[in-house]
CSV table of C-alpha atoms in Angstrom, one decimal:
chain,number,residue,atom,x,y,z
A,1,ALA,CA,6.9,31.2,25.0
A,2,LEU,CA,10.3,32.0,22.9
A,3,ARG,CA,11.5,29.0,21.1
A,4,ILE,CA,15.1,27.3,19.7
A,5,SER,CA,15.2,24.3,18.6
A,6,ASP,CA,18.8,22.7,18.7
A,7,ASP,CA,18.5,22.6,14.7
A,8,ASP,CA,18.5,26.0,15.1
A,9,ILE,CA,21.5,27.0,17.4
A,10,ARG,CA,23.7,24.4,15.8
A,11,GLU,CA,23.3,25.9,12.1
A,12,THR,CA,23.4,28.6,13.3
A,13,ILE,CA,27.0,28.2,15.6
A,14,GLU,CA,28.4,26.6,13.2
A,15,ALA,CA,28.3,28.3,10.8
A,16,ASN,CA,29.4,31.1,12.4
A,17,GLN,CA,31.0,30.6,16.1
A,18,LEU,CA,32.9,27.0,14.8
A,19,ARG,CA,34.0,28.7,11.4
A,20,LEU,CA,35.9,31.5,12.9
A,21,MET,CA,36.6,29.3,15.5
A,22,ASP,CA,38.1,27.2,13.1
A,23,ASP,CA,40.1,29.8,10.5
A,24,ARG,CA,41.5,31.1,13.8
A,25,GLY,CA,42.5,27.3,15.0
A,26,SER,CA,41.2,28.4,18.4
A,27,ASP,CA,40.0,25.0,20.0
A,28,VAL,CA,37.8,25.7,22.9
A,29,THR,CA,36.9,29.0,24.1
A,30,VAL,CA,34.5,30.5,27.0
A,31,PHE,CA,31.1,31.4,25.8
A,32,SER,CA,29.3,33.3,26.9
A,33,PRO,CA,25.7,35.9,27.0
A,34,ARG,CA,27.6,39.3,24.6
A,35,ALA,CA,29.0,42.3,28.1
A,36,SER,CA,27.0,45.1,25.1
A,37,PHE,CA,23.3,42.6,25.5
A,38,MET,CA,23.3,42.5,28.6
A,39,ALA,CA,21.7,45.7,29.6
A,40,HIS,CA,21.0,45.4,32.8
A,41,HIS,CA,19.9,49.5,32.4
A,42,LEU,CA,17.2,48.3,30.4
A,43,GLY,CA,13.5,47.3,32.5
A,44,ASP,CA,13.5,46.0,36.5
A,45,LEU,CA,14.9,43.2,38.3
A,46,ALA,CA,12.3,41.6,37.5
A,47,VAL,CA,13.3,42.3,33.1
A,48,SER,CA,17.4,41.7,34.4
A,49,GLU,CA,16.1,38.4,36.5
A,50,THR,CA,14.2,36.7,32.9
A,51,TRP,CA,17.4,37.7,30.6
A,52,ALA,CA,19.9,36.5,32.8
A,53,ARG,CA,17.9,32.5,32.8
A,54,ILE,CA,17.1,32.8,28.6
A,55,CYS,CA,20.5,34.2,27.6
A,56,ASN,CA,22.3,31.6,30.4
A,57,ASP,CA,20.1,28.4,29.3
A,58,LEU,CA,20.8,29.6,25.8
A,59,VAL,CA,25.0,29.1,26.7
A,60,ALA,CA,23.8,26.3,28.4
A,61,ARG,CA,22.6,24.9,25.4
A,62,VAL,CA,25.5,25.5,23.1
A,63,SER,CA,27.7,24.1,24.8
A,64,GLN,CA,26.3,21.0,25.9
A,65,LEU,CA,25.7,20.7,21.5
A,66,PHE,CA,29.5,21.5,21.7
A,67,PRO,CA,30.7,20.2,24.7
A,68,ASP,CA,34.1,19.6,23.5
A,69,ARG,CA,34.1,23.3,21.7
A,70,PHE,CA,32.5,25.5,24.0
A,71,LEU,CA,33.1,25.8,28.1
A,72,PRO,CA,29.5,28.0,29.3
A,73,GLY,CA,29.6,31.5,31.0
A,74,ALA,CA,26.9,33.4,32.2
A,75,MET,CA,25.4,37.2,32.7
A,76,LEU,CA,23.9,37.1,36.6
A,77,PRO,CA,20.6,39.3,36.5
A,78,GLN,CA,21.7,42.9,37.8
A,79,SER,CA,19.6,46.3,38.1
A,80,PRO,CA,20.9,49.5,38.9
A,81,GLY,CA,20.0,50.0,42.6
A,82,VAL,CA,19.7,46.7,43.7
A,83,ASP,CA,21.3,45.1,45.6
A,84,PRO,CA,23.8,42.5,44.9
A,85,LYS,CA,23.1,40.1,46.9
A,86,THR,CA,20.1,39.3,44.6
A,87,THR,CA,21.9,37.6,41.6
A,88,LEU,CA,23.3,35.2,44.0
A,89,ALA,CA,19.8,33.1,43.5
A,90,GLU,CA,21.0,32.5,39.5
A,91,LEU,CA,24.8,32.3,39.9
A,92,ASP,CA,23.6,29.5,42.6
A,93,ARG,CA,21.1,28.5,39.5
A,94,ALA,CA,24.1,29.0,36.6
A,95,VAL,CA,27.3,27.6,38.6
A,96,ASN,CA,25.5,24.0,40.2
A,97,ASP,CA,22.8,23.6,37.3
A,98,LEU,CA,24.4,24.5,33.9
A,99,GLY,CA,28.2,24.1,35.0
A,100,VAL,CA,29.9,27.3,34.3
A,101,VAL,CA,33.3,28.6,34.4
A,102,THR,CA,33.0,32.1,34.8
A,103,VAL,CA,30.0,34.8,34.7
A,104,ASN,CA,30.4,38.3,33.4
A,105,ILE,CA,29.1,41.0,36.0
A,106,ASN,CA,28.9,45.2,34.8
A,107,PRO,CA,30.8,47.2,37.8
């Protein structure tokens, strides 16, 4: 039961990413899960699917709270030895439901 309030998101983003963007003169950036936290090597496909959904939903919330500053990116639920076709459901959800403009993949 992960619960992160919109106020918690705003506070964190304003103190970090937005501050850095403003300091550097950036208007808009793609906001996506950090590659180092995608952790495809941990757990099995079910863990990867759950983690991808949680991360992608959080990224979408950030982009909805700051629509003029962030474009949403997503990660796909990849697991070693698992057919890449298993990522298609999350790709479809991320693009069609969350409005992502890019995805991170682990080759």
